[in-house]
mmCIF file of C-alpha atoms in Angstrom:
data_model
loop_
_atom_site.group_PDB
_atom_site.id
_atom_site.type_symbol
_atom_site.label_atom_id
_atom_site.label_comp_id
_atom_site.label_asym_id
_atom_site.label_seq_id
_atom_site.Cartn_x
_atom_site.Cartn_y
_atom_site.Cartn_z
ATOM 1 C CA THR A 1 12.452 -2.022 7.463
ATOM 2 C CA TYR A 2 9.869 -3.045 4.938
ATOM 3 C CA SER A 3 7.949 0.158 5.579
ATOM 4 C CA ALA A 4 10.950 2.236 4.695
ATOM 5 C CA ALA A 5 11.650 0.199 1.573
ATOM 6 C CA VAL A 6 7.976 0.492 0.430
ATOM 7 C CA ARG A 7 8.080 4.254 1.028
ATOM 8 C CA ALA A 8 11.294 4.524 -0.945
ATOM 9 C CA CYS A 9 9.671 2.675 -3.831
ATOM 10 C CA GLY A 10 6.811 5.151 -3.750
ATOM 11 C CA THR A 11 9.173 8.095 -3.783
ATOM 12 C CA GLY A 12 11.007 6.593 -6.704
ATOM 13 C CA GLY A 13 7.835 5.889 -8.662
ATOM 14 C CA GLU A 14 8.315 2.118 -8.422
ATOM 15 C CA TRP A 15 4.764 1.138 -7.393
ATOM 16 C CA ALA A 16 5.146 -2.445 -8.707
ATOM 17 C CA LYS A 17 8.248 -3.007 -6.540
ATOM 18 C CA ALA A 18 6.245 -1.676 -3.572
ATOM 19 C CA LEU A 19 3.589 -4.293 -4.178
ATOM 20 C CA TRP A 20 6.242 -7.032 -4.580
ATOM 21 C CA LEU A 21 7.552 -6.100 -1.146
ATOM 22 C CA LEU A 22 4.085 -6.741 0.289
ATOM 23 C CA VAL A 23 4.226 -10.194 -1.287
ATOM 24 C CA GLU A 24 7.690 -10.766 0.022
ATOM 25 C CA MET A 25 6.515 -9.781 3.552
ATOM 26 C CA ALA A 26 3.862 -12.505 3.315
ATOM 27 C CA PHE A 27 6.337 -15.102 2.280
ATOM 28 C CA ALA A 28 8.662 -14.082 5.101
ATOM 29 C CA CYS A 29 5.713 -14.255 7.546
ATOM 30 C CA VAL A 30 6.123 -10.613 8.421
ATOM 31 C CA GLU A 31 2.871 -9.068 9.650
ATOM 32 C CA LEU A 32 1.536 -6.162 7.605
ATOM 33 C CA ASN A 33 0.826 -2.901 9.415
ATOM 34 C CA SER A 34 -1.013 0.267 8.542
ATOM 35 C CA ILE A 35 2.184 2.217 7.845
ATOM 36 C CA THR A 36 3.459 -0.285 5.242
ATOM 37 C CA CYS A 37 0.062 -0.674 3.691
ATOM 38 C CA SER A 38 -0.483 3.098 3.455
ATOM 39 C CA ALA A 39 2.982 3.424 1.878
ATOM 40 C CA ALA A 40 2.104 0.774 -0.763
ATOM 41 C CA VAL A 41 -1.237 2.439 -1.586
ATOM 42 C CA GLY A 42 0.626 5.793 -1.779
ATOM 43 C CA ALA A 43 3.214 4.249 -4.071
ATOM 44 C CA CYS A 44 0.418 3.233 -6.446
ATOM 45 C CA VAL A 45 -1.112 6.686 -6.311
ATOM 46 C CA LYS A 46 2.259 8.352 -7.038
ATOM 47 C CA GLY A 47 2.809 5.944 -9.894
ATOM 48 C CA GLY A 48 -0.463 6.940 -11.493
ATOM 49 C CA GLU A 49 -2.063 3.622 -10.678
ATOM 50 C CA TRP A 50 -5.068 4.956 -8.809
ATOM 51 C CA ALA A 51 -7.322 1.971 -9.608
ATOM 52 C CA MET A 52 -4.690 -0.431 -8.269
ATOM 53 C CA ALA A 53 -4.328 1.776 -5.196
ATOM 54 C CA LEU A 54 -8.087 1.461 -4.500
ATOM 55 C CA ARG A 55 -8.093 -2.295 -5.095
ATOM 56 C CA LEU A 56 -5.146 -2.659 -2.713
ATOM 57 C CA PHE A 57 -6.875 -0.491 -0.129
ATOM 58 C CA ALA A 58 -10.046 -2.641 -0.396
ATOM 59 C CA ASP A 59 -7.987 -5.819 -0.006
ATOM 60 C CA ILE A 60 -6.152 -4.420 3.014
ATOM 61 C CA LYS A 61 -9.449 -3.213 4.529
ATOM 62 C CA SER A 62 -10.839 -6.741 4.304
ATOM 63 C CA SER A 63 -7.760 -8.215 5.927
ATOM 64 C CA ARG A 64 -6.826 -8.116 9.629
ATOM 65 C CA VAL A 65 -4.734 -4.958 9.251
ATOM 66 C CA GLU A 66 -6.138 -2.122 11.335
ATOM 67 C CA LEU A 67 -6.197 0.952 9.120
ATOM 68 C CA ASP A 68 -5.537 4.396 10.522
ATOM 69 C CA THR A 69 -6.367 8.006 9.352
ATOM 70 C CA MET A 70 -3.290 8.045 7.147
ATOM 71 C CA SER A 71 -4.489 4.923 5.340
ATOM 72 C CA TYR A 72 -7.915 6.507 4.627
ATOM 73 C CA ASN A 73 -6.346 9.768 3.527
ATOM 74 C CA THR A 74 -4.186 7.884 1.117
ATOM 75 C CA ALA A 75 -7.274 6.155 -0.387
ATOM 76 C CA VAL A 76 -9.001 9.504 -0.657
ATOM 77 C CA SER A 77 -5.984 10.815 -2.583
ATOM 78 C CA ALA A 78 -6.380 7.870 -4.993
ATOM 79 C CA CYS A 79 -9.991 8.855 -5.534
ATOM 80 C CA GLU A 80 -8.988 12.463 -6.237
ATOM 81 C CA THR A 81 -6.320 11.333 -8.661
ATOM 82 C CA GLY A 82 -8.702 9.088 -10.530
ATOM 83 C CA GLY A 83 -11.315 11.818 -10.916
#
């Protein structure tokens, strides 16, 4: 699944590939969900891209994706990382 692939990118430190998978999902008309979005934000955090993580979170929040507690916790982690 896309969620598993995005999570794997985060584990491997490949935050840019995780973001590319989100783009690929859009082109394939696959609906985003909170799990995949949280994994992408987390991939950015793990890759040291905390500012990108927060931008992505804000973009997702303004979309139609319903965010869950895990999504918000990941965004908080980005804030902690960024100082």
